[in-house]
GROMACS .gro file of C-alpha atoms in nm:
model
  228
    1MET     CA    1  -0.175   1.665   1.379
    2HIS     CA    2  -0.445   1.751   1.118
    3ALA     CA    3  -0.816   1.625   1.182
    4GLU     CA    4  -0.887   1.297   0.996
    5PRO     CA    5  -1.193   1.270   0.770
    6THR     CA    6  -1.458   1.164   0.933
    7LEU     CA    7  -1.540   0.877   0.750
    8LEU     CA    8  -1.164   0.746   0.754
    9LEU     CA    9  -1.164   0.803   1.137
   10ALA     CA   10  -1.489   0.589   1.162
   11LEU     CA   11  -1.376   0.311   0.960
   12ASP     CA   12  -1.086   0.287   1.171
   13LEU     CA   13  -1.244   0.310   1.518
   14THR     CA   14  -1.486   0.010   1.393
   15GLY     CA   15  -1.180  -0.189   1.301
   16THR     CA   16  -1.012  -0.145   1.580
   17PHE     CA   17  -1.310  -0.268   1.820
   18VAL     CA   18  -1.359  -0.555   1.552
   19PHE     CA   19  -1.044  -0.667   1.567
   20GLY     CA   20  -0.996  -0.601   1.915
   21LEU     CA   21  -1.304  -0.848   1.977
   22ASN     CA   22  -1.171  -1.103   1.724
   23GLY     CA   23  -0.809  -1.116   1.862
   24ALA     CA   24  -0.955  -1.164   2.238
   25LEU     CA   25  -1.197  -1.463   2.094
   26THR     CA   26  -0.916  -1.608   1.908
   27ALA     CA   27  -0.667  -1.591   2.244
   28VAL     CA   28  -0.969  -1.768   2.452
   29ARG     CA   29  -1.001  -2.024   2.176
   30ALA     CA   30  -0.629  -2.116   2.111
   31ALA     CA   31  -0.455  -2.057   2.464
   32ARG     CA   32  -0.587  -2.044   2.822
   33LEU     CA   33  -0.464  -1.695   2.905
   34ASP     CA   34  -0.603  -1.516   3.204
   35VAL     CA   35  -0.845  -1.175   3.168
   36VAL     CA   36  -0.490  -0.970   3.091
   37GLY     CA   37  -0.354  -1.226   2.850
   38VAL     CA   38  -0.676  -1.219   2.643
   39VAL     CA   39  -0.740  -0.836   2.677
   40THR     CA   40  -0.372  -0.763   2.551
   41LEU     CA   41  -0.376  -1.015   2.302
   42GLY     CA   42  -0.668  -0.830   2.189
   43MET     CA   43  -0.523  -0.479   2.201
   44MET     CA   44  -0.214  -0.635   1.973
   45THR     CA   45  -0.466  -0.765   1.740
   46ALA     CA   46  -0.642  -0.432   1.726
   47LEU     CA   47  -0.356  -0.174   1.727
   48GLY     CA   48  -0.077  -0.379   1.596
   49GLY     CA   49  -0.136  -0.303   1.189
   50GLY     CA   50  -0.236   0.028   1.250
   51VAL     CA   51   0.068   0.122   1.443
   52ILE     CA   52   0.307  -0.052   1.181
   53ARG     CA   53   0.107   0.147   0.929
   54ASP     CA   54   0.147   0.467   1.094
   55VAL     CA   55   0.553   0.441   1.173
   56LEU     CA   56   0.592   0.325   0.813
   57ILE     CA   57   0.435   0.626   0.658
   58GLY     CA   58   0.606   0.833   0.906
   59SER     CA   59   0.278   0.929   1.120
   60ILE     CA   60   0.484   0.963   1.459
   61PRO     CA   61   0.332   0.906   1.737
   62PRO     CA   62   0.084   0.673   1.571
   63ALA     CA   63  -0.266   0.759   1.588
   64THR     CA   64  -0.302   0.503   1.856
   65PHE     CA   65  -0.143   0.677   2.095
   66LEU     CA   66  -0.312   1.033   2.005
   67ASP     CA   67  -0.677   0.920   2.043
   68TRP     CA   68  -0.787   0.743   2.369
   69ARG     CA   69  -1.084   0.596   2.182
   70TYR     CA   70  -0.835   0.346   2.003
   71PHE     CA   71  -0.755   0.176   2.316
   72ALA     CA   72  -1.057   0.246   2.467
   73LEU     CA   73  -1.234   0.048   2.193
   74ALA     CA   74  -0.969  -0.239   2.178
   75ALA     CA   75  -0.992  -0.291   2.568
   76ALA     CA   76  -1.344  -0.293   2.524
   77GLY     CA   77  -1.365  -0.576   2.261
   78GLY     CA   78  -1.103  -0.795   2.479
   79LEU     CA   79  -1.311  -0.758   2.784
   80ILE     CA   80  -1.651  -0.871   2.579
   81ALA     CA   81  -1.472  -1.148   2.423
   82PHE     CA   82  -1.370  -1.280   2.757
   83ALA     CA   83  -1.731  -1.237   2.930
   84LEU     CA   84  -1.807  -1.450   2.667
   85SER     CA   85  -1.574  -1.698   2.691
   86LYS     CA   86  -1.798  -1.987   2.810
   87ARG     CA   87  -2.009  -1.987   2.519
   88LEU     CA   88  -1.681  -1.997   2.279
   89SER     CA   89  -1.804  -2.357   2.121
   90ARG     CA   90  -2.085  -2.110   1.956
   91LEU     CA   91  -1.884  -1.880   1.844
   92GLU     CA   92  -1.671  -1.993   1.579
   93THR     CA   93  -1.834  -1.857   1.301
   94PRO     CA   94  -1.863  -1.512   1.470
   95ILE     CA   95  -1.512  -1.496   1.524
   96THR     CA   96  -1.424  -1.582   1.130
   97VAL     CA   97  -1.712  -1.304   1.049
   98LEU     CA   98  -1.549  -1.023   1.264
   99ASP     CA   99  -1.199  -1.139   1.150
  100ALA     CA  100  -1.323  -1.077   0.805
  101ILE     CA  101  -1.482  -0.736   0.883
  102GLY     CA  102  -1.178  -0.628   1.052
  103LEU     CA  103  -0.981  -0.725   0.753
  104SER     CA  104  -1.194  -0.557   0.511
  105VAL     CA  105  -1.190  -0.236   0.708
  106PHE     CA  106  -0.822  -0.203   0.778
  107ALA     CA  107  -0.741  -0.271   0.414
  108VAL     CA  108  -0.946   0.017   0.315
  109ILE     CA  109  -0.818   0.238   0.596
  110GLY     CA  110  -0.442   0.152   0.552
  111ALA     CA  111  -0.458   0.196   0.137
  112SER     CA  112  -0.641   0.542   0.199
  113LYS     CA  113  -0.408   0.667   0.469
  114ALA     CA  114  -0.116   0.606   0.257
  115MET     CA  115  -0.224   0.774  -0.058
  116ASN     CA  116  -0.330   1.090   0.194
  117VAL     CA  117   0.054   1.124   0.267
  118GLY     CA  118   0.148   1.134  -0.073
  119LEU     CA  119   0.245   0.749  -0.108
  120GLY     CA  120   0.251   0.603  -0.504
  121ILE     CA  121   0.005   0.293  -0.588
  122ALA     CA  122   0.205   0.017  -0.524
  123PRO     CA  123   0.310   0.147  -0.163
  124SER     CA  124  -0.048   0.247  -0.084
  125VAL     CA  125  -0.185  -0.132  -0.181
  126LEU     CA  126   0.093  -0.292   0.002
  127LEU     CA  127   0.021  -0.044   0.311
  128GLY     CA  128  -0.328  -0.154   0.309
  129VAL     CA  129  -0.270  -0.544   0.354
  130VAL     CA  130  -0.026  -0.445   0.591
  131THR     CA  131  -0.263  -0.257   0.814
  132ALA     CA  132  -0.508  -0.533   0.744
  133VAL     CA  133  -0.289  -0.842   0.842
  134GLY     CA  134  -0.057  -0.718   1.070
  135GLY     CA  135  -0.230  -0.731   1.422
  136GLY     CA  136  -0.372  -1.054   1.316
  137THR     CA  137   0.025  -1.168   1.259
  138ILE     CA  138   0.150  -1.044   1.613
  139ARG     CA  139  -0.169  -1.227   1.765
  140ASP     CA  140  -0.105  -1.580   1.605
  141THR     CA  141   0.254  -1.553   1.698
  142LEU     CA  142   0.221  -1.468   2.059
  143VAL     CA  143   0.009  -1.782   2.068
  144ARG     CA  144   0.231  -1.998   1.853
  145GLN     CA  145   0.009  -2.027   1.564
  146ILE     CA  146   0.144  -2.019   1.213
  147PRO     CA  147   0.000  -1.635   1.079
  148THR     CA  148  -0.341  -1.684   0.934
  149VAL     CA  149  -0.258  -1.486   0.638
  150LEU     CA  150   0.056  -1.769   0.549
  151ARG     CA  151  -0.233  -2.045   0.563
  152SER     CA  152  -0.586  -1.946   0.546
  153GLU     CA  153  -0.822  -1.955   0.263
  154LEU     CA  154  -0.790  -1.580   0.062
  155TYR     CA  155  -0.662  -1.399   0.356
  156ALA     CA  156  -0.394  -1.171   0.206
  157ILE     CA  157  -0.567  -1.149  -0.135
  158PRO     CA  158  -0.929  -1.023  -0.051
  159ALA     CA  159  -0.698  -0.765   0.148
  160LEU     CA  160  -0.510  -0.656  -0.144
  161VAL     CA  161  -0.822  -0.657  -0.374
  162ALA     CA  162  -0.974  -0.398  -0.120
  163ALA     CA  163  -0.656  -0.202  -0.100
  164ALA     CA  164  -0.633  -0.161  -0.492
  165ILE     CA  165  -1.010  -0.102  -0.540
  166THR     CA  166  -0.960   0.212  -0.265
  167VAL     CA  167  -0.629   0.338  -0.435
  168ALA     CA  168  -0.792   0.328  -0.773
  169THR     CA  169  -1.096   0.518  -0.646
  170MET     CA  170  -0.871   0.780  -0.514
  171ARG     CA  171  -0.692   0.813  -0.796
  172MET     CA  172  -0.999   0.886  -1.035
  173GLY     CA  173  -1.143   1.107  -0.760
  174LEU     CA  174  -1.448   0.853  -0.695
  175TYR     CA  175  -1.344   0.803  -0.300
  176GLY     CA  176  -1.621   0.857  -0.056
  177LEU     CA  177  -1.842   0.652   0.154
  178PRO     CA  178  -1.983   0.434  -0.138
  179ALA     CA  179  -1.644   0.329  -0.287
  180ALA     CA  180  -1.521   0.286   0.062
  181LEU     CA  181  -1.802   0.048   0.201
  182GLY     CA  182  -1.770  -0.086  -0.160
  183ALA     CA  183  -1.406  -0.218  -0.113
  184ALA     CA  184  -1.442  -0.319   0.223
  185ALA     CA  185  -1.768  -0.533   0.084
  186VAL     CA  186  -1.554  -0.684  -0.194
  187CYS     CA  187  -1.292  -0.806   0.050
  188PHE     CA  188  -1.567  -0.937   0.277
  189VAL     CA  189  -1.709  -1.127   0.045
  190ILE     CA  190  -1.401  -1.302  -0.145
  191ARG     CA  191  -1.286  -1.371   0.262
  192MET     CA  192  -1.610  -1.536   0.337
  193ILE     CA  193  -1.615  -1.763   0.000
  194GLY     CA  194  -1.270  -1.854   0.066
  195VAL     CA  195  -1.365  -1.982   0.419
  196ARG     CA  196  -1.691  -2.154   0.270
  197PHE     CA  197  -1.548  -2.327   0.002
  198GLY     CA  198  -1.202  -2.390   0.162
  199LEU     CA  199  -1.033  -2.203  -0.121
  200ASN     CA  200  -0.668  -2.130  -0.088
  201ALA     CA  201  -0.388  -1.958  -0.254
  202PRO     CA  202  -0.192  -2.168  -0.489
  203SER     CA  203   0.073  -2.368  -0.304
  204PRO     CA  204   0.394  -2.476  -0.440
  205PRO     CA  205   0.379  -2.784  -0.681
  206GLY     CA  206   0.394  -3.099  -0.529
  207THR     CA  207   0.315  -2.989  -0.172
  208VAL     CA  208   0.037  -3.085   0.031
  209GLU     CA  209  -0.231  -2.829   0.131
  210ASP     CA  210  -0.188  -2.819   0.517
  211SER     CA  211  -0.429  -2.652   0.763
  212GLY     CA  212  -0.155  -2.482   0.935
  213ASP     CA  213  -0.248  -2.714   1.252
  214PRO     CA  214   0.074  -2.875   1.414
  215GLU     CA  215  -0.138  -3.196   1.502
  216SER     CA  216  -0.254  -3.277   1.123
  217ASP     CA  217   0.088  -3.251   1.007
  218PRO     CA  218   0.208  -3.595   0.927
  219PRO     CA  219   0.509  -3.768   1.142
  220PRO     CA  220   0.842  -3.702   1.040
  221ALA     CA  221   1.023  -3.970   0.867
  222SER     CA  222   1.251  -4.145   1.114
  223GLY     CA  223   1.599  -4.240   1.101
  224PRO     CA  224   1.858  -4.389   1.300
  225ALA     CA  225   1.909  -4.155   1.526
  226ASP     CA  226   1.518  -4.156   1.612
  227ARG     CA  227   1.533  -4.529   1.695
  228GLN     CA  228   1.616  -4.640   2.023
   0.00000   0.00000   0.00000
């Protein structure tokens, strides 16, 4: 295994901790889990996207299983979230901000790793998005929510933009700390604008926009079988 560039490793570890914290906070908010459940969900959020990415690019075993710091940071994020669970009502904004940070960092990481193993432009951009949204999708599925990427304010699109910027700068030989941070910043800003103004990707014509909350859905039309 060759040594990862310092920048790549630093961003990867940062995203791992942030997503671990975010995933565990989401677990506390969405489902009343014990400490094991909260930490487990935080770790799956933090590590899931990276594992999917590494498997797809043939980096076996995934980096997560070769460096103890990934597990340690993901678990630390989960434990911190569990400790802060009593203040959950005040953590709505921090959860959203942490999610945006993790999304931004992982989009850059996924795209740059894909380019480093020789993949083309489109596959690299796609893997950037998969890395960014994979862990959160696993998290939402386990707590029986529609994944954020399928319903939330500009979630996959910011990751796509960040991954595209990363790939473009690498192709032009301009990739480095400023370019990586710039791509992550663009993703973060777009994501937060979407949250602030409730912007969403276009929905099919004639459909009613839905927040993804089952309780907010209109009741199904009743038929003869429904009436007793």
